[in-house]
PDB file of C-alpha atoms in Angstrom:
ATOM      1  CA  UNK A   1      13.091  -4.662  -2.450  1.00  0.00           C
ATOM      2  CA  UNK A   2      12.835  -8.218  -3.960  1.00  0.00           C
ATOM      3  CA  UNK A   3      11.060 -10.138  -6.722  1.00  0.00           C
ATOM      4  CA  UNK A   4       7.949 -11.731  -5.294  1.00  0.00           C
ATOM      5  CA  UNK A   5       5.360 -14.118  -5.965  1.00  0.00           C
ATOM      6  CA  UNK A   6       3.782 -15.472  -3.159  1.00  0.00           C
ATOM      7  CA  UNK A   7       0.355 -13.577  -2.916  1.00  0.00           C
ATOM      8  CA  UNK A   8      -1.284 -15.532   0.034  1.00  0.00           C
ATOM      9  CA  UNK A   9       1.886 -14.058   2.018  1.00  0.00           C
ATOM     10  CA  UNK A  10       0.796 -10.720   0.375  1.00  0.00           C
ATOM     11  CA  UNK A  11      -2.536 -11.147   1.528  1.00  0.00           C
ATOM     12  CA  UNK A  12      -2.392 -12.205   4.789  1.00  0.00           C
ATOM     13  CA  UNK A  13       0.024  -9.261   5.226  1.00  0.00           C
ATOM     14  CA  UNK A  14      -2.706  -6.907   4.224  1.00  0.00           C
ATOM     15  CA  UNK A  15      -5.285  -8.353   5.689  1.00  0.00           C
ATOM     16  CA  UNK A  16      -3.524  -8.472   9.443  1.00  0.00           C
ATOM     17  CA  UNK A  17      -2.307  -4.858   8.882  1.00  0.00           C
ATOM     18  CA  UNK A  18      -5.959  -3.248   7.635  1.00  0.00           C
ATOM     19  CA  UNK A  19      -7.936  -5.465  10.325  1.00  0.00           C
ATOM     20  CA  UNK A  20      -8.703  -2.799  12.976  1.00  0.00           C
ATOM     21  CA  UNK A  21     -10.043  -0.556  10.494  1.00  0.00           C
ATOM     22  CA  UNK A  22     -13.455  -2.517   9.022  1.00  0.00           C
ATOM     23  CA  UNK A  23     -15.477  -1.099  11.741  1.00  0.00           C
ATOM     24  CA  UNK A  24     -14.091   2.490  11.060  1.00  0.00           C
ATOM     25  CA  UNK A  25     -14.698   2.876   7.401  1.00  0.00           C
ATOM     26  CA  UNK A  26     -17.311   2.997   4.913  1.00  0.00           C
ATOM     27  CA  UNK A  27     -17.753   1.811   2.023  1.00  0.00           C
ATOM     28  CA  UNK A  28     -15.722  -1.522   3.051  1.00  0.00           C
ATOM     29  CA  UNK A  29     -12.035  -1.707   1.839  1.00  0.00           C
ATOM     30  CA  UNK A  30     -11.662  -3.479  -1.409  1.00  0.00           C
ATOM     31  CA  UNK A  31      -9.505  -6.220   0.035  1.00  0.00           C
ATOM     32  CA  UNK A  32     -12.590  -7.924   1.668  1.00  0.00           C
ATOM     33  CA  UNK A  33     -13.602  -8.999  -1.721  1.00  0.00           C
ATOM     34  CA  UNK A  34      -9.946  -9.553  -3.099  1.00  0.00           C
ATOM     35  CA  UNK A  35      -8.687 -13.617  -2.313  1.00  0.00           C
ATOM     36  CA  UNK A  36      -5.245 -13.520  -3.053  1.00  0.00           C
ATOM     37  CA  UNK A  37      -5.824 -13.994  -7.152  1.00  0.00           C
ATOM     38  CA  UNK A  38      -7.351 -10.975  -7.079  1.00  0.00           C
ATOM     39  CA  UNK A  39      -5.018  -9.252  -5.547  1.00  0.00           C
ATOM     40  CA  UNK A  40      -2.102 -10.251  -7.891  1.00  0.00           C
ATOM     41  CA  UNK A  41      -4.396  -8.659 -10.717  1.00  0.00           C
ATOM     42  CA  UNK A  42      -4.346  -5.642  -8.502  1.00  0.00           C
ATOM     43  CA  UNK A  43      -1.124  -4.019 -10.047  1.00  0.00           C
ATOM     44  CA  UNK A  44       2.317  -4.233  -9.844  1.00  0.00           C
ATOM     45  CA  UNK A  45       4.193  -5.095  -6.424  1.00  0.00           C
ATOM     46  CA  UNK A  46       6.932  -3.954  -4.333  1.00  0.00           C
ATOM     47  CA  UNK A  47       8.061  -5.925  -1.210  1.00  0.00           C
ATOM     48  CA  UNK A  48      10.263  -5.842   1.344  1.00  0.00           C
ATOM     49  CA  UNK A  49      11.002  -8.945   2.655  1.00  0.00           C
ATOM     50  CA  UNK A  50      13.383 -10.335   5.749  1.00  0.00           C
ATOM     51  CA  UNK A  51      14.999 -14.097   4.908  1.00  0.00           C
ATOM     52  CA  UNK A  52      12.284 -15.579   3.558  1.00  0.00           C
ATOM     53  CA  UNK A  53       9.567 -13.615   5.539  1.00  0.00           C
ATOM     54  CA  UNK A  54       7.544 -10.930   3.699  1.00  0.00           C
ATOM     55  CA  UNK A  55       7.402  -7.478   6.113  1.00  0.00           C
ATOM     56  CA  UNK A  56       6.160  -4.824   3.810  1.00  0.00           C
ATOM     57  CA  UNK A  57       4.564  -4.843   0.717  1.00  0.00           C
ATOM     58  CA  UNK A  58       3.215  -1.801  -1.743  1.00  0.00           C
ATOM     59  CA  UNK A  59       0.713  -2.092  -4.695  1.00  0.00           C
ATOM     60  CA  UNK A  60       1.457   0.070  -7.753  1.00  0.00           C
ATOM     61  CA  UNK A  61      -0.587   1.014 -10.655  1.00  0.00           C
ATOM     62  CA  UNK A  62       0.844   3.497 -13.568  1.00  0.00           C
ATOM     63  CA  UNK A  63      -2.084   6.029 -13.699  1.00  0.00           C
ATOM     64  CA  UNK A  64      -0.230   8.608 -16.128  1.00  0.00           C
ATOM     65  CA  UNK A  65       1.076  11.077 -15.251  1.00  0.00           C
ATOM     66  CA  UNK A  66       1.025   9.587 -11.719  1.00  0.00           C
ATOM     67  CA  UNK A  67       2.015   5.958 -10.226  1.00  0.00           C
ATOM     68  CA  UNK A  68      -0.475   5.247  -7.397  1.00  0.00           C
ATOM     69  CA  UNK A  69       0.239   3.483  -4.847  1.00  0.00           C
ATOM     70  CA  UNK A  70      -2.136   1.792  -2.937  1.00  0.00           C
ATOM     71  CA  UNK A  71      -2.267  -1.258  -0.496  1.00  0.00           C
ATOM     72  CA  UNK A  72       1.040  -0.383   1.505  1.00  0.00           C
ATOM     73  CA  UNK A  73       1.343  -2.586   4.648  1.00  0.00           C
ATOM     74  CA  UNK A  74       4.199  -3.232   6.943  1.00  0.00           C
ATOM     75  CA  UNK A  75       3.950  -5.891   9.519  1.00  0.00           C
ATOM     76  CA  UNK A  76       3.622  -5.284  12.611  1.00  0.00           C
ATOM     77  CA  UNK A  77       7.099  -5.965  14.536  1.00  0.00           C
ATOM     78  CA  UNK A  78       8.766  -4.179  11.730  1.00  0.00           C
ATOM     79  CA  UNK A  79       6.930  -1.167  11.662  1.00  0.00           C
ATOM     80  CA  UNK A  80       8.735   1.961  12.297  1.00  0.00           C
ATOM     81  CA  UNK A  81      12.160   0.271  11.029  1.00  0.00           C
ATOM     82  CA  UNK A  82      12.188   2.379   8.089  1.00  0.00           C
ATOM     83  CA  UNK A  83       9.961  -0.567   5.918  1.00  0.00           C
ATOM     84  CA  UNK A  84       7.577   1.930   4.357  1.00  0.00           C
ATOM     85  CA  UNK A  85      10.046   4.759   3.345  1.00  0.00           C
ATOM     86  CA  UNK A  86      11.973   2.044   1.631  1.00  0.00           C
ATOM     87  CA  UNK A  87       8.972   1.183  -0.387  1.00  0.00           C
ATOM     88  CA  UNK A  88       7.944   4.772  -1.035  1.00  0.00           C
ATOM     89  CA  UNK A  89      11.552   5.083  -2.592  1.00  0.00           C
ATOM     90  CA  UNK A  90      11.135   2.137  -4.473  1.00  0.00           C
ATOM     91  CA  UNK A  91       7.855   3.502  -5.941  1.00  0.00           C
ATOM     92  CA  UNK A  92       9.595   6.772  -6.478  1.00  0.00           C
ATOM     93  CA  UNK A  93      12.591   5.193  -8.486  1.00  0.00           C
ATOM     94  CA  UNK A  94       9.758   3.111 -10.705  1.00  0.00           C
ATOM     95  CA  UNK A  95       7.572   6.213 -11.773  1.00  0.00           C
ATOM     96  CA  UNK A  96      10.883   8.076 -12.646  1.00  0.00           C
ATOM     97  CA  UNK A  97      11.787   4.724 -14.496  1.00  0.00           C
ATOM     98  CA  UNK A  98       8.404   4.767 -16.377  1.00  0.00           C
ATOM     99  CA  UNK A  99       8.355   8.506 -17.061  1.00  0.00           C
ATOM    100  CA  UNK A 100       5.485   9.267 -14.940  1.00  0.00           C
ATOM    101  CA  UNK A 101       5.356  13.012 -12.816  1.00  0.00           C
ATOM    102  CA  UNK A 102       4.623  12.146  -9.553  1.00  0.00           C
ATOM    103  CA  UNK A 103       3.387   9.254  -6.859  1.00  0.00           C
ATOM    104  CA  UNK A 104      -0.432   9.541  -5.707  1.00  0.00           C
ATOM    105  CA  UNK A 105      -2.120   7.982  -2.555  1.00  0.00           C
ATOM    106  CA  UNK A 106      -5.551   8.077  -1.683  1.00  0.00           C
ATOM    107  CA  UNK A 107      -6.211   7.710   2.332  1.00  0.00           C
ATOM    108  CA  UNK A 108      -9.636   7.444   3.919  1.00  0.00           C
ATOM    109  CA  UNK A 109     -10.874  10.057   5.928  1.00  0.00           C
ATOM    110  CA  UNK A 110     -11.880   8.349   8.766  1.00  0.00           C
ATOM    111  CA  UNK A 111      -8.362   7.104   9.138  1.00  0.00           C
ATOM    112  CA  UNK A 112      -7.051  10.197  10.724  1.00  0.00           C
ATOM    113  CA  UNK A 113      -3.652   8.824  11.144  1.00  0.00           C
ATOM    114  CA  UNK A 114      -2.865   7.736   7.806  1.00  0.00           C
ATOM    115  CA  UNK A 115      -2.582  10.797   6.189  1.00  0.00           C
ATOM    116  CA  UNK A 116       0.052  12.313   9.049  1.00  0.00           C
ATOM    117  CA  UNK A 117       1.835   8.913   8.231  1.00  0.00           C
ATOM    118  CA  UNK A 118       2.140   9.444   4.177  1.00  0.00           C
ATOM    119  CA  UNK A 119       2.630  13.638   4.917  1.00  0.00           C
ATOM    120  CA  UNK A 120       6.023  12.215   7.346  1.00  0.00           C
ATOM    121  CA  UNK A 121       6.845   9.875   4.422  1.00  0.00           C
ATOM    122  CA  UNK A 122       7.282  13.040   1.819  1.00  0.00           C
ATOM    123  CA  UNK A 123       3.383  13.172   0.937  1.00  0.00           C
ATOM    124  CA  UNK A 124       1.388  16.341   0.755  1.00  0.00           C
ATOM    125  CA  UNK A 125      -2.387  16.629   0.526  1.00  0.00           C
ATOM    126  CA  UNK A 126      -3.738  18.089  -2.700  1.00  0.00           C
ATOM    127  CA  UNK A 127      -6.992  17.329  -2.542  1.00  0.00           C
ATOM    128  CA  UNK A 128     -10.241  15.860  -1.210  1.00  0.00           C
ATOM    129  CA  UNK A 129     -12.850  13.920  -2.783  1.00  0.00           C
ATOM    130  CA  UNK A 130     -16.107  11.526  -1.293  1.00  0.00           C
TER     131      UNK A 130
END
């Protein structure tokens, strides 16, 4: 994971990873209101990044007794490399750094796959809310 700044990168990231799932969810995701000044306000951010290129990126916000994480992305050629358990890790090392219990998520439910993809990266579902 590396030190970055460059928040259109992060943005366009997120936005190319969550596109095919506006017309699946309700309310809208937050990052259609977010332009990339926003988003740097959102928390604080790991990346993963290849030469220069950004390929993964993770949002987290210390919640105590939990760091959640929340805008996780990996691009697309570099997805299932291993990209998002290295972030996960990351996160994992940072709440242990900051004294906090545990890592949270929150998925939406009409993204059926995403919670089988945080249960194979360690995650398991504690609760349900609307």
């Amino acid at each position: 994971m590396k030190d970055w700044s460059d928040w259109r990168a992060v943005h366009a990231l997120l936005t190319d990873a969550f596109a095919g799932m506006h017309d699946r969810i309700h309310p809208p995701s937050s990052l259609l209101r977010m332009d990339p000044e926003a988003l740097s306000r959102s928390g604080a951010l790991l990346a993963a990044v290849n030469g220069s290129r950004l390929i993964g990126c993770l949002v987290m916000t210390s919640k105590a007794p939990a760091l959640y994480l929340s805008q996780l992305a990996v691009a697309t050629e570099a997805r299932r490399s291993g990209i998002a358990a290295q972030l996960i890790n990351a996160a994992a090392a940072e709440a242990r750094a900051r004294g906090l219990d545990w890592l949270e998520v929150q998925t939406r439910v009409e993204l059926t796959e995403t919670p089988r993809t945080f249960e194979a990266l360690g995650f398991a579902e504690v609760g349900r809310t609307a």
